[in-house]
C-alpha cells in the first residue's frame, strides 16, 4: 500500500496538488490515479492515449504522473522531440547502440542517459544543465565554475609594433589595404611564407659565415 509507505513523499503544497489534479482532468488513467487532498497524496500515475496538445504535454509536471505517447518508430520519436522545446534530459531505452547514437545525434537536450534515468546528474564530472527553453549553462565541477564566472578577455600589446599598426590609421591608401589583407585577412599561405622566411634566413646565415671565415 503505497499510501501508507513512509518512503513515499507528498506533493509540496495544496496549490501544486490542485495544479496536478487539473492536469489529470480528461486524461485516460492506465495505472494509479488515486489521490487524497487532505494529505496531498497522489499515487504514481500512468496516462495513455494522451493528446500531444493536451495541457499536461505543454508544461513541466513536477509530480508522479507519466504520460505515454505512442510512436511507430525511432524516426517518429525524433520528429516528436524536435517539434517541441528542447528538454532538460533525454532518456533512451534500447539494446541497440545505433539507436542510442541516432537519438543523441539527431536531437538536442540538456543531457542524455541511456537505459536509465537521472544518473547523468549523479556523475560529478559530467556537466548538468539545460539548453534553450530548459535553461542555459551547466554546473558540476569545473563546468559550474565556468558557468558562474566571467571569462574576461585581455589583450596587452606594447608600442614596439606601432610602425606595423600604422596601417590601421588614416589617411588610408590602397597600399595599406593590401597590407591589411595580407596580415589581417590572412590571404596568404603560411606554409609558403615560412619557406620564404627560411630561405631568407639561410641567405643571411651564409653571408655571416662567409664574412666571419673568409
XYZ file of N, CA and C in Angstrom:
642
model
N 0.857 -1.189 0.000
C 0.000 0.000 0.000
C 0.891 1.236 0.000
N 1.034 1.839 -1.176
C 1.979 2.952 -1.289
C 1.542 4.163 -0.479
N 0.250 4.310 -0.260
C -0.228 5.449 0.517
C 0.241 5.387 1.960
N 0.439 4.191 2.463
C 0.875 4.012 3.843
C 2.396 3.964 3.975
N 3.088 3.961 2.852
C 4.545 3.839 2.894
C 5.182 5.116 3.440
N 6.090 4.994 4.417
C 6.771 6.180 4.953
C 7.809 6.749 3.983
N 8.122 6.002 2.946
C 9.137 6.430 1.985
C 8.546 7.180 0.790
N 7.219 7.192 0.678
C 6.595 7.864 -0.472
C 6.203 9.283 -0.083
N 6.750 10.260 -0.796
C 6.549 11.667 -0.440
C 5.187 12.189 -0.873
N 4.830 13.362 -0.341
C 3.595 14.038 -0.700
C 3.909 15.261 -1.557
N 2.901 15.762 -2.236
C 3.069 16.959 -3.044
C 3.383 18.126 -2.123
N 4.237 19.028 -2.541
C 4.816 20.035 -1.657
C 3.792 21.005 -1.082
N 2.720 21.303 -1.807
C 1.728 22.262 -1.313
C 0.366 21.953 -1.924
N -0.685 22.512 -1.331
C -2.034 22.314 -1.867
C -2.176 22.944 -3.243
N -1.494 24.060 -3.460
C -1.556 24.714 -4.769
C -1.035 23.799 -5.861
N 0.103 23.168 -5.589
C 0.671 22.246 -6.590
C -0.162 20.978 -6.700
N -0.781 20.548 -5.588
C -1.664 19.386 -5.639
C -2.818 19.661 -6.596
N -3.452 20.821 -6.457
C -4.575 21.165 -7.322
C -4.125 21.342 -8.774
N -2.910 21.874 -8.963
C -2.389 22.015 -10.335
C -2.245 20.659 -10.997
N -1.689 19.688 -10.263
C -1.501 18.346 -10.806
C -2.838 17.652 -11.074
N -3.783 17.835 -10.171
C -5.096 17.233 -10.396
C -5.774 17.853 -11.616
N -5.500 19.130 -11.838
C -6.034 19.784 -13.035
C -5.437 19.194 -14.307
N -4.160 18.810 -14.255
C -3.520 18.194 -15.413
C -4.128 16.830 -15.724
N -4.644 16.151 -14.707
C -5.217 14.817 -14.894
C -6.633 14.852 -15.456
N -7.271 16.000 -15.409
C -8.659 16.094 -15.862
C -8.781 15.732 -17.342
N -9.702 14.808 -17.627
C -9.962 14.400 -19.002
C -8.971 13.414 -19.568
N -8.015 12.955 -18.754
C -6.999 12.031 -19.242
C -7.385 10.582 -18.930
N -6.881 9.663 -19.743
C -7.134 8.233 -19.557
C -6.073 7.658 -18.635
N -6.468 7.223 -17.467
C -5.545 6.679 -16.472
C -5.411 5.171 -16.679
N -4.209 4.729 -16.998
C -3.956 3.303 -17.175
C -3.509 2.642 -15.877
N -2.932 3.450 -14.999
C -2.456 2.918 -13.719
C -2.450 4.048 -12.707
N -2.830 3.723 -11.453
C -2.789 4.718 -10.403
C -3.982 5.652 -10.464
N -3.717 6.918 -10.216
C -4.776 7.911 -10.264
C -5.384 8.247 -8.921
N -5.129 7.441 -7.884
C -5.702 7.712 -6.568
C -5.099 8.980 -5.980
N -5.903 9.703 -5.220
C -5.416 10.941 -4.621
C -6.157 11.222 -3.325
N -5.550 12.059 -2.498
C -6.157 12.471 -1.222
C -5.706 13.909 -0.959
N -6.621 14.844 -1.120
C -6.256 16.255 -0.982
C -5.847 16.600 0.437
N -6.440 15.938 1.436
C -6.146 16.276 2.829
C -4.692 16.001 3.195
N -4.084 15.021 2.538
C -2.678 14.701 2.814
C -1.777 15.026 1.619
N -2.359 15.597 0.562
C -1.645 15.954 -0.677
C -1.003 14.720 -1.312
N -1.716 13.607 -1.253
C -1.221 12.342 -1.811
C -1.744 12.151 -3.230
N -0.810 11.829 -4.141
C -1.164 11.393 -5.489
C -0.353 10.138 -5.779
N -1.036 9.062 -6.104
C -0.355 7.801 -6.387
C 0.421 7.895 -7.695
N 1.467 7.100 -7.867
C 2.144 7.044 -9.169
C 1.118 6.727 -10.253
N 1.085 7.576 -11.271
C 0.011 7.508 -12.264
C 0.579 7.479 -13.670
N 0.055 6.545 -14.482
C 0.444 6.429 -15.885
C -0.756 6.753 -16.750
N -0.556 7.633 -17.720
C -1.616 8.029 -18.645
C -1.326 7.476 -20.034
N -2.360 7.033 -20.713
C -2.206 6.547 -22.089
C -3.155 7.303 -23.001
N -2.914 7.139 -24.315
C -3.723 7.812 -25.338
C -3.770 9.326 -25.097
N -2.632 9.873 -24.739
C -2.555 11.305 -24.417
C -2.453 12.116 -25.704
N -3.248 13.154 -25.791
C -3.172 14.075 -26.927
C -1.896 14.920 -26.775
N -1.032 14.938 -27.796
C 0.209 15.723 -27.702
C -0.016 17.201 -27.423
N -1.215 17.698 -27.723
C -1.520 19.110 -27.489
C -2.183 19.348 -26.140
N -2.361 18.288 -25.345
C -3.003 18.429 -24.037
C -2.140 19.288 -23.116
N -2.772 19.901 -22.139
C -2.060 20.788 -21.214
C -0.914 20.066 -20.515
N -1.119 18.796 -20.178
C -0.085 18.053 -19.453
C 1.170 17.854 -20.297
N 1.032 18.022 -21.628
C 2.186 17.897 -22.521
C 2.814 19.247 -22.831
N 2.279 20.324 -22.246
C 2.757 21.659 -22.565
C 3.567 22.295 -21.445
N 3.601 21.669 -20.279
C 4.328 22.251 -19.149
C 5.007 21.153 -18.342
N 5.974 21.563 -17.535
C 6.656 20.593 -16.685
C 5.700 20.111 -15.602
N 5.707 18.804 -15.343
C 4.709 18.212 -14.460
C 5.096 18.348 -12.990
N 6.323 18.004 -12.646
C 6.786 18.038 -11.253
C 5.830 17.267 -10.343
N 5.536 16.057 -10.724
C 4.662 15.202 -9.929
C 4.760 13.766 -10.419
N 4.122 12.826 -9.713
C 4.238 11.390 -10.035
C 3.300 10.958 -11.160
N 3.351 11.673 -12.264
C 2.465 11.410 -13.395
C 3.316 11.205 -14.648
N 3.051 10.122 -15.357
C 3.812 9.811 -16.565
C 2.871 9.652 -17.757
N 2.827 10.633 -18.652
C 2.032 10.477 -19.885
C 2.813 9.640 -20.899
N 2.114 8.768 -21.598
C 2.758 7.926 -22.610
C 2.211 8.280 -23.982
N 3.131 8.604 -24.902
C 2.795 8.878 -26.292
C 3.320 7.717 -27.131
N 2.469 7.130 -27.939
C 2.877 6.003 -28.775
C 3.367 6.502 -30.132
N 4.525 6.007 -30.554
C 5.079 6.339 -31.873
C 5.365 5.051 -32.628
N 5.483 5.171 -33.939
C 5.677 3.992 -34.770
C 7.131 3.533 -34.843
N 8.054 4.431 -34.530
C 9.452 4.054 -34.631
C 10.366 5.182 -34.204
N 11.658 4.957 -34.385
C 12.671 5.917 -33.944
C 12.533 7.248 -34.676
N 12.289 7.191 -35.976
C 12.183 8.425 -36.760
C 11.033 9.299 -36.259
N 9.910 8.681 -35.953
C 8.763 9.443 -35.461
C 9.045 9.999 -34.062
N 9.776 9.221 -33.255
C 10.144 9.704 -31.917
C 11.040 10.939 -32.021
N 12.003 10.890 -32.922
C 12.913 12.028 -33.122
C 12.135 13.244 -33.611
N 11.227 13.024 -34.544
C 10.414 14.127 -35.062
C 9.568 14.745 -33.947
N 8.996 13.898 -33.105
C 8.165 14.381 -31.992
C 8.992 15.250 -31.048
N 10.192 14.807 -30.732
C 11.069 15.563 -29.824
C 11.457 16.899 -30.438
N 11.838 16.872 -31.707
C 12.349 18.083 -32.351
C 11.275 19.115 -32.656
N 10.023 18.724 -32.613
C 8.933 19.666 -32.846
C 8.608 20.476 -31.600
N 9.261 20.159 -30.483
C 8.955 20.817 -29.223
C 10.196 21.485 -28.641
N 9.988 22.178 -27.520
C 11.126 22.813 -26.856
C 12.146 21.759 -26.432
N 13.393 22.171 -26.360
C 14.466 21.234 -26.010
C 14.371 20.840 -24.538
N 14.373 19.549 -24.251
C 14.194 19.095 -22.866
C 15.476 19.189 -22.047
N 15.291 19.179 -20.724
C 16.432 19.177 -19.822
C 17.201 17.869 -19.915
N 16.474 16.772 -20.084
C 17.114 15.459 -20.173
C 16.383 14.591 -21.186
N 17.126 13.702 -21.808
C 16.567 12.744 -22.752
C 16.965 11.346 -22.282
N 15.977 10.486 -22.117
C 16.232 9.112 -21.666
C 15.875 8.151 -22.793
N 16.854 7.387 -23.230
C 16.682 6.452 -24.344
C 16.844 5.029 -23.815
N 15.879 4.180 -24.102
C 15.958 2.779 -23.696
C 16.016 1.903 -24.939
N 17.143 1.261 -25.137
C 17.329 0.421 -26.318
C 18.530 -0.495 -26.132
N 18.452 -1.685 -26.722
C 19.601 -2.600 -26.743
C 20.544 -2.285 -27.894
N 20.138 -1.381 -28.759
C 20.924 -1.058 -29.945
C 21.711 0.225 -29.744
N 23.031 0.114 -29.841
C 23.869 1.316 -29.751
C 23.618 2.265 -30.919
N 23.223 1.693 -32.069
C 22.930 2.541 -33.225
C 21.722 3.430 -32.956
N 20.712 2.869 -32.300
C 19.522 3.650 -31.964
C 19.878 4.748 -30.967
N 20.668 4.383 -29.959
C 21.083 5.363 -28.945
C 21.886 6.485 -29.586
N 22.855 6.119 -30.419
C 23.682 7.131 -31.094
C 22.832 8.020 -32.001
N 21.864 7.435 -32.672
C 21.000 8.201 -33.571
C 20.160 9.207 -32.784
N 19.620 8.782 -31.652
C 18.830 9.686 -30.828
C 19.671 10.843 -30.303
N 20.912 10.547 -29.931
C 21.806 11.600 -29.437
C 22.174 12.573 -30.561
N 22.478 12.006 -31.743
C 22.961 12.834 -32.856
C 21.865 13.703 -33.457
N 20.614 13.233 -33.449
C 19.561 13.910 -34.188
C 18.565 14.657 -33.307
N 18.870 14.758 -32.019
C 18.036 15.560 -31.119
C 18.945 16.473 -30.293
N 18.325 17.399 -29.590
C 19.083 18.297 -28.713
C 18.417 18.308 -27.348
N 19.223 18.157 -26.311
C 18.704 18.165 -24.933
C 19.826 18.570 -23.993
N 19.448 18.902 -22.764
C 20.466 19.284 -21.793
C 21.427 18.157 -21.488
N 20.922 16.947 -21.393
C 21.750 15.775 -21.118
C 21.054 14.524 -21.612
N 21.771 13.417 -21.620
C 21.228 12.135 -22.080
C 21.667 11.026 -21.133
N 20.734 10.160 -20.792
C 21.073 8.911 -20.112
C 20.427 7.782 -20.897
N 21.187 6.759 -21.215
C 20.662 5.616 -21.959
C 20.411 4.454 -21.005
N 19.236 3.867 -21.123
C 18.832 2.693 -20.343
C 18.817 2.932 -18.841
N 18.548 4.160 -18.458
C 18.382 4.529 -17.045
C 17.825 5.948 -17.021
N 17.573 6.463 -15.837
C 17.105 7.839 -15.717
C 17.912 8.565 -14.647
N 18.087 9.841 -14.820
C 18.661 10.767 -13.828
C 20.153 10.546 -13.569
N 20.701 9.381 -13.886
C 22.043 9.038 -13.444
C 23.118 9.975 -13.980
N 22.909 10.612 -15.118
C 23.920 11.547 -15.608
C 24.069 12.731 -14.649
N 22.989 13.021 -13.903
C 23.048 14.099 -12.905
C 23.945 13.718 -11.733
N 24.044 12.426 -11.439
C 24.784 11.973 -10.258
C 26.293 11.883 -10.489
N 26.729 12.026 -11.742
C 28.168 11.924 -12.049
C 28.777 13.321 -11.950
N 29.641 13.566 -10.964
C 30.150 14.929 -10.738
C 31.000 15.477 -11.869
N 31.562 14.598 -12.698
C 32.429 15.069 -13.780
C 31.676 15.329 -15.083
N 30.354 15.120 -15.067
C 29.551 15.420 -16.245
C 28.810 16.740 -16.030
N 28.765 17.603 -17.037
C 28.027 18.869 -16.882
C 26.533 18.599 -16.818
N 25.839 19.306 -15.932
C 24.388 19.177 -15.844
C 23.754 20.540 -16.070
N 22.848 20.595 -17.024
C 22.159 21.843 -17.324
C 21.304 21.679 -18.553
N 20.507 22.692 -18.851
C 19.604 22.627 -19.987
C 20.173 23.303 -21.211
N 19.308 23.414 -22.203
C 19.674 24.113 -23.433
C 18.407 24.759 -23.978
N 18.512 26.004 -24.374
C 17.339 26.704 -24.880
C 16.304 26.918 -23.799
N 15.074 26.455 -24.038
C 13.968 26.677 -23.117
C 14.169 25.974 -21.770
N 14.970 24.920 -21.738
C 15.196 24.182 -20.492
C 16.353 24.749 -19.671
N 16.920 25.865 -20.130
C 17.980 26.518 -19.370
C 19.248 26.651 -20.175
N 20.145 27.518 -19.709
C 21.427 27.696 -20.375
C 22.541 27.560 -19.349
N 23.669 27.034 -19.794
C 24.782 26.834 -18.881
C 24.695 25.480 -18.203
N 25.729 25.146 -17.453
C 25.783 23.857 -16.766
C 26.599 23.999 -15.491
N 26.351 23.099 -14.561
C 27.163 23.087 -13.355
C 27.624 21.671 -13.058
N 28.392 21.519 -12.002
C 29.160 20.335 -11.605
C 30.638 20.635 -11.886
N 31.421 20.619 -10.845
C 32.863 20.755 -11.002
C 33.274 22.001 -11.763
N 34.206 21.826 -12.672
C 34.740 22.927 -13.466
C 33.659 23.606 -14.301
N 32.650 22.816 -14.740
C 31.586 23.378 -15.571
C 30.806 24.435 -14.800
N 30.555 24.185 -13.528
C 29.856 25.162 -12.701
C 30.694 26.406 -12.492
N 31.992 26.219 -12.288
C 32.895 27.363 -12.103
C 32.880 28.253 -13.342
N 32.956 27.624 -14.521
C 32.963 28.400 -15.765
C 31.625 29.095 -16.003
N 30.524 28.404 -15.684
C 29.198 28.978 -15.911
C 28.968 30.222 -15.064
N 29.390 30.166 -13.808
C 29.127 31.273 -12.895
C 30.308 32.231 -12.775
N 31.247 32.120 -13.706
C 32.376 33.045 -13.769
C 32.321 33.812 -15.087
N 32.923 34.972 -15.091
C 33.037 35.740 -16.334
C 34.407 35.499 -16.935
N 34.425 34.951 -18.154
C 35.685 34.724 -18.848
C 36.111 36.052 -19.480
N 37.055 36.715 -18.848
C 37.450 38.068 -19.240
C 38.577 38.029 -20.264
N 38.322 38.590 -21.434
C 39.339 38.644 -22.478
C 40.294 39.806 -22.223
N 41.595 39.528 -22.261
C 42.607 40.568 -22.038
C 43.656 40.499 -23.141
N 43.888 41.600 -23.832
C 44.914 41.689 -24.864
C 45.849 42.834 -24.498
N 47.135 42.519 -24.313
C 48.113 43.536 -23.911
C 49.194 43.619 -24.990
N 49.412 44.800 -25.505
C 50.439 44.999 -26.526
C 51.319 46.173 -26.112
N 52.496 46.235 -26.726
C 53.369 47.367 -26.451
C 53.495 48.234 -27.700
N 54.311 49.266 -27.620
C 54.404 50.228 -28.703
C 55.499 49.888 -29.719
N 56.182 48.758 -29.531
C 57.272 48.406 -30.435
C 56.763 48.090 -31.836
N 55.514 47.666 -31.936
C 54.961 47.316 -33.244
C 54.111 48.439 -33.824
N 54.287 49.648 -33.314
C 53.456 50.762 -33.762
C 53.639 51.060 -35.249
N 54.812 50.789 -35.770
C 55.035 51.016 -37.199
C 54.128 50.121 -38.032
N 53.955 48.884 -37.592
C 53.054 47.958 -38.293
C 51.609 48.383 -38.095
N 51.301 48.821 -36.872
C 49.924 49.220 -36.571
C 49.505 50.478 -37.339
N 50.477 51.198 -37.866
C 50.152 52.448 -38.569
C 49.266 52.209 -39.782
N 49.243 50.970 -40.300
C 48.383 50.704 -41.459
C 46.908 50.821 -41.090
N 46.613 50.843 -39.780
C 45.224 50.977 -39.341
C 44.757 52.424 -39.280
N 45.717 53.348 -39.301
C 45.375 54.752 -39.055
C 45.252 55.527 -40.367
N 44.374 56.518 -40.398
C 44.282 57.382 -41.593
C 45.531 58.247 -41.724
N 45.820 58.785 -42.911
C 44.987 58.643 -44.117
C 45.115 57.248 -44.737
N 44.015 56.753 -45.321
C 44.018 55.430 -45.925
C 44.603 55.470 -47.331
N 45.072 54.318 -47.755
C 45.606 54.188 -49.108
C 45.441 52.747 -49.551
N 45.546 52.514 -50.834
C 45.428 51.160 -51.364
C 46.539 50.277 -50.838
N 47.723 50.872 -50.637
C 48.851 50.111 -50.111
C 48.542 49.574 -48.720
N 47.916 50.415 -47.894
C 47.539 49.982 -46.541
C 46.492 48.874 -46.593
N 45.542 49.014 -47.517
C 44.505 47.985 -47.670
C 45.142 46.657 -48.056
N 46.106 46.709 -48.968
C 46.779 45.486 -49.414
C 47.529 44.823 -48.257
N 48.221 45.646 -47.456
C 48.926 45.097 -46.307
C 47.940 44.523 -45.278
N 46.806 45.189 -45.108
C 45.792 44.690 -44.173
C 45.264 43.341 -44.619
N 45.026 43.187 -45.910
C 44.578 41.902 -46.439
C 45.629 40.816 -46.202
N 46.877 41.209 -46.330
C 47.970 40.253 -46.169
C 48.065 39.755 -44.732
N 48.007 40.682 -43.772
C 48.197 40.319 -42.374
C 46.899 39.951 -41.660
N 45.865 40.747 -41.853
C 44.633 40.581 -41.070
C 43.709 39.543 -41.673
N 43.467 39.657 -42.957
C 42.556 38.725 -43.607
C 43.220 37.407 -43.958
N 44.535 37.337 -43.798
C 45.303 36.105 -43.980
C 45.112 35.505 -45.371
N 45.142 36.376 -46.353
C 45.012 35.880 -47.719
C 46.381 35.496 -48.266
N 47.090 34.712 -47.502
C 48.381 34.218 -47.954
C 48.615 32.869 -47.306
N 49.496 32.112 -47.897
C 49.786 30.783 -47.393
C 50.885 30.859 -46.341
N 50.554 30.457 -45.119
C 51.569 30.460 -44.060
C 52.703 29.504 -44.399
N 52.379 28.426 -45.082
C 53.414 27.451 -45.440
C 54.415 28.073 -46.413
N 53.883 28.772 -47.438
C 54.767 29.422 -48.398
C 55.531 30.561 -47.742
N 54.844 31.290 -46.852
C 55.503 32.384 -46.154
C 56.658 31.853 -45.311
N 56.452 30.686 -44.696
C 57.511 30.080 -43.885
C 58.703 29.662 -44.724
N 58.437 29.135 -45.922
C 59.531 28.737 -46.806
C 60.355 29.949 -47.243
N 59.654 31.038 -47.555
C 60.359 32.268 -47.951
C 61.218 32.779 -46.805
N 60.640 32.781 -45.599
C 61.385 33.248 -44.435
C 62.594 32.364 -44.171
N 62.427 31.052 -44.354
C 63.539 30.125 -44.151
C 64.641 30.359 -45.176
N 64.239 30.628 -46.405
C 65.224 30.897 -47.456
C 66.001 32.173 -47.160
N 65.308 33.210 -46.695
C 65.963 34.479 -46.357
C 66.948 34.277 -45.217
N 66.522 33.526 -44.180
C 67.419 33.258 -43.062
C 68.635 32.463 -43.508
N 68.439 31.546 -44.467
C 69.566 30.766 -44.983
C 70.573 31.648 -45.697
N 70.090 32.602 -46.480
C 70.980 33.529 -47.194
C 71.749 34.392 -46.201
N 71.027 34.904 -45.186
C 71.676 35.739 -44.173
C 72.744 34.946 -43.443
N 72.438 33.701 -43.077
C 73.412 32.867 -42.370
C 74.641 32.610 -43.237
N 74.422 32.365 -44.538
C 75.549 32.112 -45.444
C 76.445 33.333 -45.549
N 75.841 34.519 -45.625
C 76.627 35.762 -45.717
C 77.440 35.963 -44.440
N 76.829 35.710 -43.267
C 77.524 35.883 -41.991
C 78.703 34.930 -41.901
N 78.488 33.683 -42.289
C 79.579 32.692 -42.233
C 80.712 33.078 -43.166
N 80.358 33.551 -44.355
C 81.375 33.933 -45.326
C 82.214 35.099 -44.807
N 81.539 36.066 -44.164
C 82.254 37.232 -43.635
C 83.176 36.818 -42.504
N 82.697 35.943 -41.623
C 83.483 35.547 -40.453
C 84.666 34.681 -40.856
N 84.477 33.728 -41.761
C 85.518 32.762 -42.079
C 86.468 33.262 -43.172
N 85.997 34.118 -44.035
C 86.835 34.495 -45.167
C 87.161 35.988 -45.159
